[in-house]
Every structure is written in C-alpha cells, then in structure tokens.
Amino acid sequence: MIPVPVNEPLLDGNERAYLNECIDSGWISSEGPFVKEFEQQMAERMQRKYAIAVCNGSVALEAAIAALNIGKGDEVIMPTFTIISCATAVVRAGAVPVLVDSDPLTWNMNIDDVAAKITSRTRAIMVVHIYGLPVNMKPLIALAEKHKLAIIEDAAEMHGQTYRGKPCGSFGDISTFSFYPNKHITTGEGGMLLTDDKKIAERCRSLRNLCFLPSQRFLHQELGWNFRMSNMQAALGVAQLERLDEFIRRKREMGKYYQEALQDIPGLQLPVAKTDYADNIYWVFGIVLDDEIPFDARDVMARLRDEKIGSRPFFWPMHEQPVFQEMNLFTGQQFPVAERIARRGFYIPSGLAITEEQMSRVVTVLRKILI
Ligand SMILES: *Cc1c(COP(=O)(O)O)cnc(C)c1O
C-alpha cells in the first residue's frame, strides 16, 4: 500500500544551489540580495510596480489592513468561507469583518451578496480566490469603484493564475500571496504584498520593519512589526518562481486526470474546470458530496486515512468559529452554502510532486468507498 500524502512540494530545481549561495556568502538575513530579487521578479510576473516580501501570507493581510488605515468603525466585506487569517487581520485592527456566502458551484464569494452588504462604513472588499478558480473580478471591481472601496486581493492560492488573461495578484489596491509549502510556489514560510501605489508600498515596507524612521534608526513614530523575509526563504522563492509555468501545467494535468477519473462516480461535485474568465489551476482538488451520499466529508476522510491517503477538510466558515462567537461576532448569521460545503467538502492529494500511480490509487480507493 503506497501512502499518498495530501501535499508534497517540488524542490528539485535551483533551490539547493541558491540556498548554498546564502550560506557561502553569509547573507542569511533579510538584508541579503535574494529578497530584492524575489520582490522584483514577483512584481514583474504579477504586473505590479511594487512588491514587499514578508514572513507569511497571514501577516501580509495584517500589513495590508494597517497600510490602508482600516480600523475602528470600519467594515471589510469578505467571504465566510476562507482561512481565519482574513478575519483575524480585520478583527485585530479593531474593524469588523462583514461576511458573505459562497457560490455553490465555484465556492468563491457570492458577488450579489457583496453588493447587498455595502454600507456607509464599508472601507474595503477582501477578495479571496478559492482553490484555483478566480473570483469573477469584473462585477466586483465595478462595485468597488462605484462605492469607492479598496480591494484587498488575497491571491494566496493563485500564483500563476489569470483572470481574463491578467495575473491574479494584479487586481487589488493591495494584493497578497503566501508561500507556504502547499502553495504553487513555496519559500517554506513566506508571503508578499503587491501594489502599484508608491505611498502604500513605502508604508508596507515600514510596517514590515518595525517602522524605523529612515532619518534616524531606533526612532519610531508608529508601531510596526518584524514581518521580514530572510534571504534563505527568498532564495527558495527565486528558484521556485523560475518554474511557475511548469508547476501550473502540472497542476492542470493533475486536475484533468482527477476530473476524468472521478466524473462517473455518482454523487460527487467536482471543481469547475473552466469559466469564461479562467481555467482552473487546481490549487487543491476539492470534492463536495451530494446530498444523496449517506455520510459526511469527515467519514470519507477517515476511510481515506485508513488507506494511508491524505486529505483535508474544506475551510470552516468564519461565522461558525468559536473564537468569534465568543467575541459576539456574527451572532445568528447564517450562510447556507458555506455551511454545507464545509461539512460535505474535502480535498484529495493534489501536491506538485504527486505521481500518476498515486493519483490512480486515490481514485481506486475513492471508488471503493463511494460506490
Ligand atoms: C494559505 C493562505 C493564507 C495564509 O498564508 P500563510 O502563509 O499560511 O500565513 C491566507 N489566505 C489564503 C486564501 C490561503 O490559502
């Protein structure tokens, strides 16, 4: 029985050579040359003017909220179906996350719901592209322009994806990435902010580095964080970015394999392969169980685990998080689509290092469980 991990990164390019450069040169901190190189290359690839590397994707969102001066009394619209980092960043800033439900097919934020939630206190829309298919940006940008709202684009699952031919990561007043090992490119831990606004970029740089005053070190006019990325992380990033096109090609092949092999199993909702604005890049290959299947995602995941096959549950909605209920946030709110896909959804092994043999085993075992 060959085990199939839920994710394994591919690190067989120039990663080792560039890491050795860090060690040989002694440049291991954030002052090393790979950080600037990685920033420049990401900015270029995502068609942005400025890129600011940070130590993970969650703090990128915190810095984004701070850089836009979002705080007490402000509202930020975001999907309830997302990672907690999105809501944490807003709550920590003293602002209020205003949640919207998901689209039942794409699992992305429901844009009609966004329109319905705009108030005089709304400052920004946090767009989160889910699992490899972008949010339909055109109507969302129109809403943001009409109501003069900032867009924060969380593109953590979208390196190399495009929306109508334009890179994901190019749509936000601030866009953010994560480079966690299950993302399309990884630095172990890492993140990035992207923007075209010089002032916002300078503020992000300052917030990342404790807000040292440029005119006098160890003097501070405001509170920042140490969110810096090390040269070693950036070295991995540069090596990984060289292979982004190849990685996206592999992910699409993985998606195509699963789509074809799983389509005839009754009772499974598979990811949307294609819309008129994007082809899925399958950050993860998600499956939602139809109502006719007599058990929940957790039951299927337990059965997969017995067979040494890794899987992960879908996001658990923000309005159902104990920590936020404790804070009296989202009391009594209901989002039926997100609640349903959280309970009925899971994803199967979809990492970059996956082999056809492994995928074939996943399919065989899923058939055994479900048919
Ligand atoms: C992974 C992820 C993050 C968080 O990134 P970390 O680097 O793990 O902090 C944020 N948003 C989304 C949508 C993600 O998928």
Coordinates of C-alpha atoms and ligand atoms in Angstrom, one line a residue:
M1 CA 0.0 0.0 0.0
I2 CA 1.8 3.2 -1.2
P3 CA 1.0 6.1 1.1
V4 CA -0.2 9.3 -0.7
P5 CA 0.5 12.5 1.2
V6 CA -2.0 15.3 0.8
N7 CA 0.8 17.6 -0.4
E8 CA 4.5 17.4 -1.3
P9 CA 6.4 20.3 -2.8
L10 CA 8.8 20.0 -5.7
L11 CA 12.3 21.4 -4.7
D12 CA 14.5 19.8 -7.4
G13 CA 15.4 23.0 -9.4
N14 CA 17.9 25.6 -8.3
E15 CA 16.7 25.6 -4.7
R16 CA 19.8 23.9 -3.3
A17 CA 22.2 25.9 -5.3
Y18 CA 20.7 29.3 -4.2
L19 CA 20.5 28.2 -0.6
N20 CA 24.2 27.3 -0.8
E21 CA 24.9 30.8 -2.1
C22 CA 23.3 32.2 1.1
I23 CA 25.4 30.0 3.3
D24 CA 28.6 30.5 1.3
S25 CA 28.2 34.3 1.2
G26 CA 27.0 34.6 4.8
W27 CA 23.8 36.5 3.7
I28 CA 21.1 34.7 5.6
S29 CA 19.0 37.6 7.0
S30 CA 16.5 39.8 5.2
E31 CA 19.4 42.1 4.1
G32 CA 20.6 39.5 1.5
P33 CA 20.2 40.1 -2.2
F34 CA 17.7 37.3 -2.9
V35 CA 15.0 39.3 -1.1
K36 CA 15.1 42.2 -3.6
E37 CA 15.5 39.8 -6.5
F38 CA 12.4 37.8 -5.4
E39 CA 10.4 41.0 -4.9
Q40 CA 11.4 42.4 -8.3
Q41 CA 10.6 39.1 -10.1
M42 CA 7.2 38.7 -8.4
A43 CA 6.3 42.4 -9.2
E44 CA 7.2 41.8 -12.8
R45 CA 5.4 38.5 -13.1
M46 CA 2.3 39.8 -11.5
Q47 CA 2.5 43.1 -13.5
R48 CA 2.8 45.3 -10.4
K49 CA 5.0 48.2 -9.6
Y50 CA 6.0 47.3 -6.0
A51 CA 6.4 44.0 -4.1
I52 CA 7.2 43.7 -0.4
A53 CA 8.3 40.3 0.9
V54 CA 7.1 39.3 4.4
C55 CA 7.3 36.2 6.5
N56 CA 4.0 34.6 5.7
G57 CA 0.7 35.2 4.0
S58 CA -1.3 35.8 7.2
V59 CA 0.8 38.8 8.2
A60 CA 0.7 40.1 4.6
L61 CA -3.0 40.6 5.3
E62 CA -2.4 42.3 8.6
A63 CA 0.1 44.7 7.0
A64 CA -2.4 45.3 4.2
I65 CA -5.2 46.3 6.6
A66 CA -2.8 48.6 8.5
A67 CA -1.4 50.1 5.3
L68 CA -4.9 51.1 4.2
N69 CA -5.5 52.6 7.7
I70 CA -8.5 50.4 8.3
G71 CA -9.5 50.4 12.0
K72 CA -12.2 51.1 14.5
G73 CA -15.7 51.7 13.0
D74 CA -14.7 50.3 9.5
E75 CA -16.2 47.3 7.8
V76 CA -14.4 44.9 5.5
I77 CA -16.5 42.6 3.3
M78 CA -15.1 39.1 2.9
P79 CA -16.2 35.5 2.3
T80 CA -17.2 33.5 5.4
F81 CA -15.6 30.5 3.5
T82 CA -11.9 31.3 3.9
I83 CA -8.9 30.9 6.2
I84 CA -9.1 32.6 9.5
S85 CA -6.1 34.9 8.6
C86 CA -8.5 37.1 6.6
A87 CA -10.8 37.8 9.5
T88 CA -8.0 37.9 12.1
A89 CA -6.3 40.8 10.3
V90 CA -9.5 42.8 10.3
V91 CA -10.6 42.0 13.9
R92 CA -7.1 42.7 15.3
A93 CA -7.2 46.1 13.7
G94 CA -10.5 46.8 15.6
A95 CA -12.6 46.8 12.4
V96 CA -15.5 44.5 11.6
P97 CA -15.5 41.6 9.1
V98 CA -18.8 41.6 7.2
L99 CA -19.3 38.1 5.8
V100 CA -20.8 36.9 2.5
D101 CA -21.9 33.4 1.4
S102 CA -20.3 31.3 -1.3
D103 CA -21.3 30.4 -4.8
P104 CA -22.4 26.8 -4.7
L105 CA -20.5 25.9 -7.9
T106 CA -17.3 27.8 -7.7
W107 CA -17.1 28.1 -3.9
N108 CA -16.0 31.7 -4.4
M109 CA -17.6 34.7 -2.7
N110 CA -21.1 35.4 -3.9
I111 CA -21.0 38.8 -5.6
D112 CA -24.7 39.7 -5.3
D113 CA -24.2 39.1 -1.6
V114 CA -21.3 41.6 -1.6
A115 CA -23.4 44.3 -3.2
A116 CA -26.1 43.7 -0.5
K117 CA -23.7 44.1 2.4
I118 CA -22.2 47.5 1.4
T119 CA -22.9 50.2 4.0
S120 CA -21.6 53.7 4.7
R121 CA -19.0 52.1 7.0
T122 CA -17.6 49.7 4.3
R123 CA -13.9 50.5 3.6
A124 CA -12.8 47.5 1.6
I125 CA -13.7 44.3 -0.1
M126 CA -11.3 41.4 0.7
V127 CA -11.4 39.2 -2.3
V128 CA -10.3 35.6 -1.7
H129 CA -9.8 33.4 -4.7
I130 CA -10.7 29.9 -3.6
Y131 CA -8.9 26.6 -4.5
G132 CA -7.7 27.6 -8.0
L133 CA -10.5 29.4 -9.7
P134 CA -10.6 33.2 -9.5
V135 CA -13.4 35.3 -8.2
N136 CA -15.3 37.0 -11.1
M137 CA -13.4 40.3 -10.7
K138 CA -15.3 42.5 -13.3
P139 CA -18.5 43.0 -11.4
L140 CA -16.6 43.2 -8.1
I141 CA -14.3 46.0 -9.4
A142 CA -17.4 47.8 -10.7
L143 CA -18.9 47.7 -7.2
A144 CA -15.6 48.8 -5.6
E145 CA -15.4 51.8 -8.0
K146 CA -19.0 52.8 -7.6
H147 CA -18.7 52.8 -3.8
K148 CA -15.1 54.0 -3.6
L149 CA -13.9 50.9 -1.7
A150 CA -10.4 49.5 -1.6
I151 CA -9.8 46.0 -2.9
I152 CA -7.6 43.7 -0.9
E153 CA -6.9 40.7 -3.1
D154 CA -5.8 37.5 -1.2
A155 CA -4.2 35.6 -4.0
A156 CA -2.5 33.0 -1.7
E157 CA -3.9 30.1 -3.8
M158 CA -3.4 31.8 -7.2
H159 CA 0.3 32.2 -8.2
G160 CA 0.3 31.9 -12.0
Q161 CA -3.5 32.0 -12.4
T162 CA -5.0 34.7 -14.6
Y163 CA -8.4 36.4 -14.8
R164 CA -9.3 37.2 -18.4
G165 CA -5.6 37.0 -19.2
K166 CA -4.4 39.3 -16.4
P167 CA -2.5 37.8 -13.5
C168 CA -4.3 37.2 -10.2
G169 CA -2.4 39.3 -7.8
S170 CA -2.7 42.4 -10.1
F171 CA -6.3 43.3 -9.1
G172 CA -6.0 44.7 -5.5
D173 CA -5.1 48.1 -4.2
I174 CA -3.0 45.7 -2.3
S175 CA -2.7 42.0 -3.3
T176 CA -1.2 39.4 -1.1
F177 CA 0.4 36.0 -1.6
S178 CA 1.5 33.1 0.7
F179 CA 4.5 30.8 0.0
Y180 CA 3.5 28.1 2.4
P181 CA 4.7 24.6 1.1
N182 CA 1.3 23.7 -0.2
K183 CA 1.1 26.8 -2.4
H184 CA 2.1 26.8 -6.1
I185 CA 5.5 28.2 -5.2
T186 CA 7.0 27.9 -1.7
T187 CA 9.6 29.5 0.5
G188 CA 8.8 27.2 3.5
E189 CA 7.1 30.1 5.2
G190 CA 6.7 33.4 3.4
G191 CA 4.4 36.0 2.0
M192 CA 4.2 39.1 -0.2
L193 CA 2.3 42.3 -0.7
L194 CA 1.9 43.8 -4.1
T195 CA 0.7 47.3 -5.1
D196 CA 1.0 50.0 -7.7
D197 CA 0.8 52.8 -5.2
K198 CA 4.2 54.2 -4.1
K199 CA 2.9 55.5 -0.7
I200 CA 1.2 52.2 0.2
A201 CA 4.4 50.3 -0.8
E202 CA 6.5 52.6 1.4
R203 CA 4.1 52.1 4.3
C204 CA 4.1 48.3 3.9
R205 CA 7.9 48.4 3.9
S206 CA 8.0 50.5 7.0
L207 CA 5.3 48.3 8.8
R208 CA 7.3 45.2 7.9
N209 CA 10.4 46.6 9.6
L210 CA 9.2 47.9 12.9
C211 CA 8.6 51.4 11.4
F212 CA 12.1 52.5 11.9
L213 CA 12.3 56.1 10.9
P214 CA 14.5 56.4 7.8
S215 CA 16.0 59.6 9.1
Q216 CA 17.0 58.1 12.4
R217 CA 17.3 54.4 13.3
F218 CA 15.7 53.4 16.6
L219 CA 13.3 56.3 16.5
H220 CA 9.7 55.4 15.8
Q221 CA 6.6 57.4 15.1
E222 CA 4.3 54.5 14.9
L223 CA 4.1 50.8 15.8
G224 CA 5.1 48.2 13.2
W225 CA 6.1 44.6 13.2
N226 CA 9.0 42.4 12.3
F227 CA 7.5 40.7 9.3
R228 CA 10.7 40.4 7.4
M229 CA 11.5 37.6 5.0
S230 CA 15.0 36.0 5.2
N231 CA 17.4 35.7 2.3
M232 CA 17.2 31.9 2.6
Q233 CA 13.4 32.0 2.1
A234 CA 13.8 34.4 -0.8
A235 CA 16.5 32.1 -2.4
L236 CA 13.9 29.3 -2.4
G237 CA 11.3 31.8 -3.9
V238 CA 13.6 32.8 -6.8
A239 CA 14.3 29.1 -7.6
Q240 CA 10.6 28.3 -7.4
L241 CA 9.4 31.2 -9.5
E242 CA 11.7 30.0 -12.3
R243 CA 9.3 27.0 -12.6
L244 CA 5.9 28.6 -12.1
D245 CA 4.7 27.9 -15.6
E246 CA 5.8 24.3 -15.4
F247 CA 4.1 24.0 -12.0
I248 CA 0.8 25.4 -13.3
R249 CA 1.0 23.0 -16.2
R250 CA 1.5 20.1 -13.8
K251 CA -1.4 21.2 -11.6
R252 CA -3.7 21.4 -14.6
E253 CA -2.7 17.9 -15.7
M254 CA -3.4 16.7 -12.2
G255 CA -6.8 18.3 -12.3
K256 CA -7.6 16.9 -15.7
Y257 CA -6.6 13.4 -14.5
Y258 CA -8.9 13.5 -11.5
Q259 CA -11.8 15.1 -13.4
E260 CA -11.7 12.3 -16.0
A261 CA -11.2 9.5 -13.5
L262 CA -13.9 10.7 -11.0
Q263 CA -16.6 12.1 -13.2
D264 CA -18.6 8.9 -13.4
I265 CA -18.8 8.3 -9.6
P266 CA -22.3 9.3 -8.7
G267 CA -22.9 11.9 -6.0
L268 CA -19.7 13.9 -6.3
Q269 CA -19.5 17.6 -7.1
L270 CA -16.1 18.2 -8.7
P271 CA -14.3 21.6 -9.2
V272 CA -15.5 23.8 -12.0
A273 CA -12.9 23.2 -14.7
K274 CA -13.4 26.3 -16.8
T275 CA -15.4 29.5 -16.9
D276 CA -15.4 32.3 -19.5
Y277 CA -12.7 34.1 -17.4
A278 CA -10.3 31.4 -16.3
D279 CA -9.3 27.7 -16.4
N280 CA -8.9 26.1 -13.0
I281 CA -5.3 25.6 -11.8
Y282 CA -6.4 23.3 -9.0
W283 CA -4.5 24.6 -6.1
V284 CA -6.3 21.7 -4.4
F285 CA -8.7 19.3 -6.0
G286 CA -11.9 19.8 -3.9
I287 CA -14.8 17.4 -3.8
V288 CA -18.3 18.1 -2.4
L289 CA -20.5 15.2 -1.6
D290 CA -24.1 15.5 -2.9
D291 CA -27.0 15.1 -0.5
E292 CA -27.6 11.5 -1.8
I293 CA -24.3 10.3 -0.3
P294 CA -25.3 9.0 3.1
F295 CA -22.2 10.2 5.0
D296 CA -20.2 13.4 5.6
A297 CA -16.8 14.5 4.4
R298 CA -15.2 13.6 7.7
D299 CA -16.3 10.0 7.2
V300 CA -14.8 9.8 3.8
M301 CA -11.6 11.4 5.1
A302 CA -11.4 8.8 7.9
R303 CA -11.7 6.0 5.4
L304 CA -9.0 7.6 3.2
R305 CA -6.8 7.8 6.2
D306 CA -7.2 4.1 6.9
E307 CA -5.8 3.6 3.4
K308 CA -2.9 5.9 4.1
I309 CA -4.3 8.6 1.8
G310 CA -4.0 12.2 3.0
S311 CA -6.9 14.6 2.6
R312 CA -8.0 17.8 4.2
P313 CA -11.4 19.3 5.1
F314 CA -12.7 22.4 3.4
F315 CA -12.4 25.7 5.3
W316 CA -14.7 26.0 8.3
P317 CA -16.8 29.2 7.9
M318 CA -15.8 32.3 9.9
H319 CA -19.3 32.7 11.4
E320 CA -19.1 29.3 12.9
Q321 CA -15.7 29.8 14.6
P322 CA -15.9 29.5 18.4
V323 CA -13.3 32.3 18.9
F324 CA -15.6 34.8 17.0
Q325 CA -18.8 33.6 18.7
E326 CA -17.0 34.2 22.0
M327 CA -16.5 37.8 20.8
N328 CA -20.2 38.1 19.9
L329 CA -19.3 38.4 16.2
F330 CA -21.7 37.1 13.5
T331 CA -24.3 36.1 16.1
G332 CA -27.3 34.5 14.5
Q333 CA -25.9 34.9 11.0
Q334 CA -26.4 32.0 8.5
F335 CA -24.7 31.2 5.3
P336 CA -26.2 28.0 4.0
V337 CA -23.9 27.4 1.1
A338 CA -20.7 27.8 3.1
E339 CA -22.1 25.7 5.9
R340 CA -23.0 22.9 3.5
I341 CA -19.7 22.8 1.6
A342 CA -17.7 22.9 4.9
R343 CA -19.5 19.7 6.0
R344 CA -19.7 18.0 2.7
G345 CA -16.3 19.1 1.2
F346 CA -12.8 17.9 1.4
Y347 CA -9.8 17.8 -0.9
I348 CA -7.7 14.9 -2.1
P349 CA -3.9 14.7 -2.6
S350 CA -3.0 17.5 -5.1
G351 CA 0.6 18.5 -4.4
L352 CA 3.1 19.2 -7.1
A353 CA 5.1 16.0 -6.5
I354 CA 2.1 13.7 -7.0
T355 CA 2.6 10.8 -9.4
E356 CA 0.1 9.2 -11.8
E357 CA 0.5 6.0 -9.7
Q358 CA -0.5 7.9 -6.6
M359 CA -3.5 9.6 -8.3
S360 CA -4.6 6.2 -9.6
R361 CA -4.6 4.8 -6.1
V362 CA -6.6 7.7 -4.8
V363 CA -9.2 7.2 -7.4
T364 CA -9.4 3.4 -6.8
V365 CA -9.9 3.9 -3.1
L366 CA -12.5 6.7 -3.6
R367 CA -14.4 4.3 -5.8
K368 CA -14.3 1.6 -3.2
I369 CA -15.6 4.0 -0.5
L370 CA -18.3 5.7 -2.6
I371 CA -19.7 3.1 -4.9
Ligands
LIG1 C1 -2.5 29.9 2.8 C2 -3.4 31.0 2.8 C3 -3.2 32.1 3.7 C4 -2.2 32.2 4.8 O1 -0.9 32.0 4.4 P1 0.2 31.6 5.5 O2 1.5 31.9 4.7 O3 0.0 30.2 5.8 O4 0.1 32.5 6.6 C5 -4.0 33.2 3.5 N1 -5.1 33.2 2.7 C6 -5.4 32.1 1.9 C7 -6.5 32.2 1.0 C8 -4.6 31.0 2.0 O5 -4.9 29.9 1.2

